[in-house]
XYZ file of C-alpha atoms in Angstrom:
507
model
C 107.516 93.414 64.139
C 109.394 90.929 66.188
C 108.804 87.618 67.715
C 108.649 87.368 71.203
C 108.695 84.205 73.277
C 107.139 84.530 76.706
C 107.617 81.559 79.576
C 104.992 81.733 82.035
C 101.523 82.353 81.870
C 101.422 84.464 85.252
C 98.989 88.013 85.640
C 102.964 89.657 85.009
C 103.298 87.560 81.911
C 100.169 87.957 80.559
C 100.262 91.781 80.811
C 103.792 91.936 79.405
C 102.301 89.597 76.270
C 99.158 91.767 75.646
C 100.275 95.159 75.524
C 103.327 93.509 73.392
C 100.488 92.403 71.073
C 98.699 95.701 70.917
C 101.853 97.268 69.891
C 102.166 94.992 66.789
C 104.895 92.290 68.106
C 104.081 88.118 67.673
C 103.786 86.968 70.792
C 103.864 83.132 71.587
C 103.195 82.311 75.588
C 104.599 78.872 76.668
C 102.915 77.683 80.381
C 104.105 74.577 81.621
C 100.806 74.006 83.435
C 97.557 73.156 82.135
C 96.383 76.983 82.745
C 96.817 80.726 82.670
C 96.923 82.769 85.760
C 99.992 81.480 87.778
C 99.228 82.132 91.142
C 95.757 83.455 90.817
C 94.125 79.830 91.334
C 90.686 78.562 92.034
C 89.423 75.481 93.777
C 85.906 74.264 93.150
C 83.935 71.231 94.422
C 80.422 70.446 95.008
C 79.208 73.813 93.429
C 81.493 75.823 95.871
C 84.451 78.105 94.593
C 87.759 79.226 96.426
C 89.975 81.335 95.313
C 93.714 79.819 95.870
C 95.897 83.005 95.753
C 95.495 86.965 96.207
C 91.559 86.661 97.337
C 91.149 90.835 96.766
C 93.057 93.704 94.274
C 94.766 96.557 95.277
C 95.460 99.254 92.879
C 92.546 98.520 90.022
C 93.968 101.427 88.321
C 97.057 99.209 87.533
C 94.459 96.850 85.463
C 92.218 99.841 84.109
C 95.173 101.568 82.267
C 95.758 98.098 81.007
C 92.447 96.946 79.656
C 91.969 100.720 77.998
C 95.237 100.515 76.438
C 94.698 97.027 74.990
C 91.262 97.535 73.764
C 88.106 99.410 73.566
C 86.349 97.531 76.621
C 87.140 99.374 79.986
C 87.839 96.735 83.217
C 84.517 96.897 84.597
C 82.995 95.907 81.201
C 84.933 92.659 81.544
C 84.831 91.603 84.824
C 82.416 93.076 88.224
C 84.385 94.747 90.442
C 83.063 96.322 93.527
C 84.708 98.121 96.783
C 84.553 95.838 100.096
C 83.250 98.158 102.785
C 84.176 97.597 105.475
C 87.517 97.076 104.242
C 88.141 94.403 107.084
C 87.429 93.962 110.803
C 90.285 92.949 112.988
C 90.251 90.585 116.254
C 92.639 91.071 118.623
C 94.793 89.223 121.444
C 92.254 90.312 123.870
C 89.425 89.772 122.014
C 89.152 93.684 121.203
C 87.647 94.213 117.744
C 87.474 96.985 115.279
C 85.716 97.052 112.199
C 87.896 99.620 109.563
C 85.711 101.375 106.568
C 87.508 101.258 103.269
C 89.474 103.998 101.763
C 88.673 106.753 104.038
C 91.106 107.965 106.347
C 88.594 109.882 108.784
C 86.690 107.061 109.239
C 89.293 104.719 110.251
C 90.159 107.130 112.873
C 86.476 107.766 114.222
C 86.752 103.497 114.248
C 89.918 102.718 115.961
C 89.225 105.752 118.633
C 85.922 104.314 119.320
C 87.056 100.624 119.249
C 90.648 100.976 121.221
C 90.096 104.424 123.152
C 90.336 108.290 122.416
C 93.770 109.033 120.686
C 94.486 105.551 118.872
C 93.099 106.902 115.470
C 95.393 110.555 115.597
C 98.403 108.010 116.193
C 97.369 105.799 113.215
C 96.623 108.790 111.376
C 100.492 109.851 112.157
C 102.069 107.183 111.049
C 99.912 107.251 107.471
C 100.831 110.766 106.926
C 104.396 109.660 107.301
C 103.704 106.734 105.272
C 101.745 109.082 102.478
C 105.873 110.901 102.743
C 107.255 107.885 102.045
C 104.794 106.885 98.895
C 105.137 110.427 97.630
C 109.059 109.584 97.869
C 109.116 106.132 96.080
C 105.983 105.655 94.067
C 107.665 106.394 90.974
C 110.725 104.812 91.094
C 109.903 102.237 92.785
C 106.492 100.592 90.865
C 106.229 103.391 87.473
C 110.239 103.560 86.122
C 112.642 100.291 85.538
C 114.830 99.678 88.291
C 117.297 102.111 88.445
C 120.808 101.564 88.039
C 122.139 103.382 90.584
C 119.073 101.086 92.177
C 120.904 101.775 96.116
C 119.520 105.295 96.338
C 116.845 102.933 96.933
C 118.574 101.632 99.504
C 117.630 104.744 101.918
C 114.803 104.625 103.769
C 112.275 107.058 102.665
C 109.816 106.957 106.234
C 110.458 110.318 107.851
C 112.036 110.522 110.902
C 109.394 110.948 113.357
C 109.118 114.614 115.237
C 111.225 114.100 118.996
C 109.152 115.258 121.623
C 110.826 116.228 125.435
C 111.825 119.829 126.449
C 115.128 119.595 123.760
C 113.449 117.648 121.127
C 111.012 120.187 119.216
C 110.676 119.537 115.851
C 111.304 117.084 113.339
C 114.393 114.951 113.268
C 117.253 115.425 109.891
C 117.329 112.762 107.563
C 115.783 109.258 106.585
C 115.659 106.795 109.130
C 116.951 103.403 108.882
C 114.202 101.732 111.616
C 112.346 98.488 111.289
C 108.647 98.394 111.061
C 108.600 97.017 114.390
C 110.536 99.401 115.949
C 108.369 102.567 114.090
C 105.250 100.395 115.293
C 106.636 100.256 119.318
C 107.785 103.677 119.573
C 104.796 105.978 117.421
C 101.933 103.677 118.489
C 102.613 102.072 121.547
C 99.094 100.317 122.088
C 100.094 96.819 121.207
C 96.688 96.313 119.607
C 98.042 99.115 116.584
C 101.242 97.737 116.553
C 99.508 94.353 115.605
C 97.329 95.973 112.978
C 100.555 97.883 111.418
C 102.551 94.716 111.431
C 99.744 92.383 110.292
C 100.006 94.022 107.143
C 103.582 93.377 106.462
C 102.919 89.862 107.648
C 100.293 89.300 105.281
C 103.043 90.140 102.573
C 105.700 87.848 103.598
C 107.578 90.071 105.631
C 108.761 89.765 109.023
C 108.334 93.501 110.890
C 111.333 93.171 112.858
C 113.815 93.165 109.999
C 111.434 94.755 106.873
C 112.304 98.765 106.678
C 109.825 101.289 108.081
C 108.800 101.928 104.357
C 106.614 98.908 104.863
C 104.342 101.267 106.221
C 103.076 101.875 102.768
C 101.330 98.801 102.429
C 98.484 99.816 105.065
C 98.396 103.175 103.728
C 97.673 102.145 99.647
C 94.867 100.259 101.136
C 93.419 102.703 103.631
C 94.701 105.470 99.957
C 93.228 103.346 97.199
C 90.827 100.858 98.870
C 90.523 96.683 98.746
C 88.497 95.354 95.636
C 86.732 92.429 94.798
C 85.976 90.527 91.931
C 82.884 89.122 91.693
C 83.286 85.700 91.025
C 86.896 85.271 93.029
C 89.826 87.127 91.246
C 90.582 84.216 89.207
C 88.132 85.719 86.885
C 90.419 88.707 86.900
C 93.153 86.051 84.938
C 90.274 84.697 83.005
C 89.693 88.232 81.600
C 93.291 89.103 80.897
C 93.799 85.746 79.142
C 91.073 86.364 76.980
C 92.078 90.132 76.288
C 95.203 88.163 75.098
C 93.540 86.023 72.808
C 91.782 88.917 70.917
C 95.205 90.611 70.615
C 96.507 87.668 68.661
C 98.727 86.361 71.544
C 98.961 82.134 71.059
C 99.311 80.226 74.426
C 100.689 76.294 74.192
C 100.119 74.863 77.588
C 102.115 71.766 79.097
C 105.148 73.174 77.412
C 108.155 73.364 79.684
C 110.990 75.450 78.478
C 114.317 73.951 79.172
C 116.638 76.340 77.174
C 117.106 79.844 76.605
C 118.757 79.919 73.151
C 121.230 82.226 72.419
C 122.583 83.778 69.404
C 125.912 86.285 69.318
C 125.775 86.388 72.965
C 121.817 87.634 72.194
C 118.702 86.014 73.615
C 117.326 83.937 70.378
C 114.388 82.031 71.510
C 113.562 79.199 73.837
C 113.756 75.379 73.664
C 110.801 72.943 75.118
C 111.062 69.760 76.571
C 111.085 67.100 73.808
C 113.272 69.245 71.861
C 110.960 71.674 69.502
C 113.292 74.866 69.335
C 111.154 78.504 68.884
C 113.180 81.449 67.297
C 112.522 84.804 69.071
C 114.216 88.216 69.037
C 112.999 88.922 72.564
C 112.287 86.465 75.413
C 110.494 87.717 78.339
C 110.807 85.068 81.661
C 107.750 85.066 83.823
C 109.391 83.202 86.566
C 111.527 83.232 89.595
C 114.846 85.011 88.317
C 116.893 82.638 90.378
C 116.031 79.917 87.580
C 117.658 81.796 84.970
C 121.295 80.656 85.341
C 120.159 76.916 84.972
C 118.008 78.067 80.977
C 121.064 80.009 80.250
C 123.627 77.490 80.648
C 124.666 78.725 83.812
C 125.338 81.842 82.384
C 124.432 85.136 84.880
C 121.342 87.216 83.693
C 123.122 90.058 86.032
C 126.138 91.437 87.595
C 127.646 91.423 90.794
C 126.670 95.228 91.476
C 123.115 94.440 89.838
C 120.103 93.544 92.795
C 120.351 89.386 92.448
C 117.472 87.128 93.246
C 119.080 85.733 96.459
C 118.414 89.224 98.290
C 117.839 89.689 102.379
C 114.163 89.353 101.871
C 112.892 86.563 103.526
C 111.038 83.822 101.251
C 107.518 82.819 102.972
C 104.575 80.816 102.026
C 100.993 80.675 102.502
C 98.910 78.320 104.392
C 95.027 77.869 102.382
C 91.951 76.363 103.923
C 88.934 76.189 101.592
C 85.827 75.457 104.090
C 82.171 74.843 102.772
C 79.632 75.213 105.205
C 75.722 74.588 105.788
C 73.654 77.328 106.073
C 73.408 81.043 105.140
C 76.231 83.485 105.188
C 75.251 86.502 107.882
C 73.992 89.738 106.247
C 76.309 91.558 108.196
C 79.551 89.311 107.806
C 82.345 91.428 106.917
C 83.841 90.359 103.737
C 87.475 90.221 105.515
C 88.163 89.649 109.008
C 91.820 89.462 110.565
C 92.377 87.498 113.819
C 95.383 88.275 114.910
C 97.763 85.523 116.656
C 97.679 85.143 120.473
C 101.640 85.605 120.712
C 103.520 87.578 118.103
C 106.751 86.368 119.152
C 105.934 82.854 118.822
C 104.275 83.604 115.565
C 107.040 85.406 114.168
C 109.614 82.394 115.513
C 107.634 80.014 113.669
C 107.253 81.871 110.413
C 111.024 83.168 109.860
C 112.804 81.407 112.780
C 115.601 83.056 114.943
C 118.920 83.602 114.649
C 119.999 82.788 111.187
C 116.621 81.450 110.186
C 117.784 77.966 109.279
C 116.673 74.542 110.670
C 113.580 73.081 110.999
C 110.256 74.878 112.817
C 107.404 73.979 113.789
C 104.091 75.716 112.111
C 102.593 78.352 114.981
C 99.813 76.677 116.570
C 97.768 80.046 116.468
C 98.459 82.190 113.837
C 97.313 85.145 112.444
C 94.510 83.824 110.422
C 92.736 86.469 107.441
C 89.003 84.801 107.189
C 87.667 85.415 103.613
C 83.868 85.505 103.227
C 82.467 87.104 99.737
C 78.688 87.736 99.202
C 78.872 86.532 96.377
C 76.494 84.013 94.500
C 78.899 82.327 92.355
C 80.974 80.886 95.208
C 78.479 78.185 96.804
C 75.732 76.085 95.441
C 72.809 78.404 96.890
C 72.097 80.872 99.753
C 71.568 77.754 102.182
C 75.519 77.656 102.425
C 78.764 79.403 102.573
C 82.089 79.574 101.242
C 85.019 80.888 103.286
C 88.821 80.650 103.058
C 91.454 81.100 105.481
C 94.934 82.174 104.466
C 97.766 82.398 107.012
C 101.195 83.498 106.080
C 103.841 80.439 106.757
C 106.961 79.192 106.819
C 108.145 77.857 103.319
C 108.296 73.986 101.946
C 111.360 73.178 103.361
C 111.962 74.793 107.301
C 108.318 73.020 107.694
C 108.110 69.711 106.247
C 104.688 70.561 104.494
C 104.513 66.949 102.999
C 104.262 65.609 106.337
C 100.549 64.926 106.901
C 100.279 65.060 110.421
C 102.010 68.511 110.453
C 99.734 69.997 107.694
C 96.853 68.681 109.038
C 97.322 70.581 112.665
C 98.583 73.389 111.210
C 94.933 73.615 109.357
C 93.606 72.670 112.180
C 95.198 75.843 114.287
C 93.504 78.039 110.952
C 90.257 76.931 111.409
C 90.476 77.065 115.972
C 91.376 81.162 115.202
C 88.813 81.373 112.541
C 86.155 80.488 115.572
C 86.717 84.140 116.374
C 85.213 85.154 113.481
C 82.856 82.627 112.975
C 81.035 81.508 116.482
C 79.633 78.622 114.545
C 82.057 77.353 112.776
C 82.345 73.806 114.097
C 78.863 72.829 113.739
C 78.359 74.492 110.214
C 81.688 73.242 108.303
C 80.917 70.529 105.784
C 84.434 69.492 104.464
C 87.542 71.404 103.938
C 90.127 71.015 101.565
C 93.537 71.817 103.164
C 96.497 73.208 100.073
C 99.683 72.391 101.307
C 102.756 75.303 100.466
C 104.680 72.346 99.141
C 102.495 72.667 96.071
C 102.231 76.297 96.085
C 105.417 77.395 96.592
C 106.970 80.613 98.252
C 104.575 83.718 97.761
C 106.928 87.000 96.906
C 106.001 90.396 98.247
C 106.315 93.876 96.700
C 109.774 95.922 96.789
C 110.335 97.657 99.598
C 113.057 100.952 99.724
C 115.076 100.864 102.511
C 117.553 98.477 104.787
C 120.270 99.007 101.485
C 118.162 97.273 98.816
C 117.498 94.018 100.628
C 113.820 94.019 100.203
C 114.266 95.124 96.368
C 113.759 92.600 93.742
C 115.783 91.784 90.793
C 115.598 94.292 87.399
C 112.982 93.630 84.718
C 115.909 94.351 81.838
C 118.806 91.755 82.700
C 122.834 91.723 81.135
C 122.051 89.126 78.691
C 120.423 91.338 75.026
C 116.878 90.588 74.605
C 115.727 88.688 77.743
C 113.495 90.305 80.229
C 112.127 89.021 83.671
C 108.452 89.946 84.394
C 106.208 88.751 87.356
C 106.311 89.063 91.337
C 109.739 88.267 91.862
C 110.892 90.957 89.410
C 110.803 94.363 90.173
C 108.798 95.633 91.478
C 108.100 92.763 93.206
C 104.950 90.942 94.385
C 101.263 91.074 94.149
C 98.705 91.455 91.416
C 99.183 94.887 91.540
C 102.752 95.446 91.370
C 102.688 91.885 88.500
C 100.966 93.949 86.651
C 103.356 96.911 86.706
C 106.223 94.425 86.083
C 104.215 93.811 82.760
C 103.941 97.539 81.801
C 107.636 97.744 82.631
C 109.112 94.811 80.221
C 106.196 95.801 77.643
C 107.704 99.435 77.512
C 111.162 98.771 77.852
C 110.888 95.917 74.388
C 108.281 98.709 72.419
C 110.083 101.864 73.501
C 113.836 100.321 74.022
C 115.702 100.201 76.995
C 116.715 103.605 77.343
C 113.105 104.277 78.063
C 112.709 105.851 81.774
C 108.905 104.731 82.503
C 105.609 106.093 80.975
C 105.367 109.832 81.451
């Protein structure tokens, strides 16, 4: 069977190289790191753990097909996994909260109508039915079949219009419609405590809801649909599984080995060089890593065409802000594992996160964001029951628009993380211990999943590129980000190298 090179080490990666391995192809994995698991990091000091990256899963089916199909041992028999109920409780502007049960859509709506008055849950409800249209529409083209190549039928918006109301407006409205979250969010929810909890979620994923298409309404409804997850232990021992599901499958890993070449042979991908020289032979080569470094291994020659979706897209490129706090004494009994508390002024959040206007020049970090508190009951995360380990993650502005190397400005901006988190945590100041602040300079920009809609914008680049036997896998391949949709990217290059590219997705 062949030899295939993978560069990367990423959940996308990783998944590509395993089920490659299953199917009888060599597969050599060269990480330029010291580890596996890309962006699914952890931080540990003085007995406490963080995770550093996605801190719950969506979708575990995505990683149950997997570990079935790469061995006899089921998910749950490598790693504990376990619902979060409630799925997350949510602090307002005005200091309304609701707490939202996990994956049931009639309780959500007996929550929000008792939290934010009689009617708010029916209007939620709407909008996820029209949502549940627009997943119905997409799921399979969008995260289970390679990226189309007539990919801008993708470009239409698949949210329904929504049904007119008025004397002359009975029933529903022709044809997709080409609104903005934000504007779906104004106009079918009105309260501006639902339009925060719609928009939050596109927020959370990079996305700013006044550009991102309607069809961003899908996020909230796969997690109300499917539920939010937790692996016990932080999902870093979600990598820690797949890398040793890898192992058994043969798959070799060489860390601290930075690939500086693609090689090519007859206008073929041939294998990769490493820095210091060492040339490996491959007859695929699968890139688990932002497409828009491509050009620069190939010799500055294009991995796709000018009609194909490129990596320099309309999305916009954000970052995450990560405070790992340790704190004295025992976490509540009745602390909800995820708590939003959402920013005090969108508008200035928003400014501060993609800017105005073009979205170029400098910005200053909000000084009250919208803050997700993270606080798993779970043992392995803090020396012993008489403490606490909680993370805040707050979606940012990129290295770069922020000067995230500047001290001063990444110490108030953690600063501004930890003030919201008080809403979450009454105690806060007199419990925290230390904190350990991770700056998006070292990070990097987070991607988010493809989104239909607003003419392919918010699509990403194709796993199967112009260039003969090299692939791109990972989060800022199709279908985009997430650990998730990484892990469909995986299934995607796996089946298009077994099964050959005219394969159209697993049936």
């Amino acid at each position: 069977m062949a030899g295939i090179a993978v560069i990367g080490a990423g959940t996308g990666a990783m998944t590509a190289a395993a089920r490659l391995a299953v199917a009888g192809h060599r597969v050599a994995v060269f990480e330029r790191g010291s580890t596996y698991g890309g962006a699914v990091g952890r931080y540990e000091r003085d007995g406490f753990a963080f995770d550093t990256g996605p801190g719950l899963l969506h979708l575990p089916a995505v990683y149950r097909d997997l570990f079935l199909k790469t061995g006899r041992e089921p998910l749950e028999a490598c790693v504990g996994l376990a619902q979060v109920d409630p799925a997350s409780r949510h602090v307002f502007a005005d200091g309304t909260t609701a707490t939202l049960p996990n994956a049931s859509r009639a309780g959500v709506m007996e929550a929000l109508d008792g939290a934010l008055g009689a009617g708010c849950g029916e209007r939620w409800s709407e909008v996820m039915v029209r949502a549940r249209e627009a997943w119905d529409a997409t799921r399979r083209p969008l995260l289970e079949e390679p990226l189309w190549a007539d990919w801008r039928v993708l470009g239409r918006d698949p949210y329904p219009a929504v049904r007119r109301r008025g004397l002359f407006g009975r029933g529903r409205a022709k044809g997709p419609t080409t609104a903005t979250l934000a504007g779906i969010a104004a106009r079918e929810l009105a309260d501006p405590r639902l339009v925060a909890l719609l928009e939050s979620h596109a927020l959370a994923h990079g996305f700013d809801p006044r550009t991102a298409p309607a069809s961003a309404a899908v996020l909230p409804y796969m997690e109300q649909t499917f539920g939010r997850w937790y692996v016990r232990g932080g999902m870093r021992a979600l990598a820690e599984a797949l890398y040793e599901r890898c192992r058994a499958r043969g798959v070799e890993f060489t860390f601290g080995a930075e690939v500086v070449r693609i090689t090519e042979k007859d206008g073929r991908a041939a294998g990769v060089e490493l820095a210091g020289g060492r040339v490996v032979d491959a007859e695929y080569v699968v890139a688990g890593l932002d497409p828009a470094g491509l050009p620069a291994l190939c010799g500055g020659r294009e991995p796709w065409g000018a009609d194909d979706v490129r990596p320099d897209g309309g999305a916009p490129r954000t970052a995450r802000l990560t405070v790992c706090l340790a704190l004295r004494g025992a976490r509540p009994a009745d602390a909800p594992h995820r708590t939003v508390v959402h920013a005090a002024d969108r508008e200035a959040e928003l400014a501060a996160v993609f800017g105005g206007g073009d979205g170029r020049g400098h910005r200053e970090p909000c000084a009250r964001p919208t803050v997700a508190v993270l606080r798993p009951d779970d043992p392995a995360t803090r020396p012993d029951d008489e403490h606490e380990a909680v993370t805040l993650t707050a979606t940012v502005a990129p290295h770069g628009p922020v000067d995230w190397r500047d001290a001063e400005t990444l110490r108030a901006a953690a600063d501004g993380l930890v003030r919201a988190a008080g809403a979450a945590i009454p105690d806060l100041p007199e419990r925290e211990l230390w904190r350990e602040v991770l700056s998006p300079a070292d990070s990097g920009p987070v991607p988010g999943p493809a989104l239909p809609g607003q003419e392919g914008r918010f699509l990403r680049p194709a796993n199967r590129t112009r260039i003969p036997g090299l692939y791109a896998v990972g989060g800022w391949s199709h279908p985009g980000g997430g650990l998730a949709h990484a892990g469909m990217s995986g299934a995607l290059v796996a089946g298009l190298i077994v099964h050959g590219d005219d394969w159209h997705g697993s049936q």
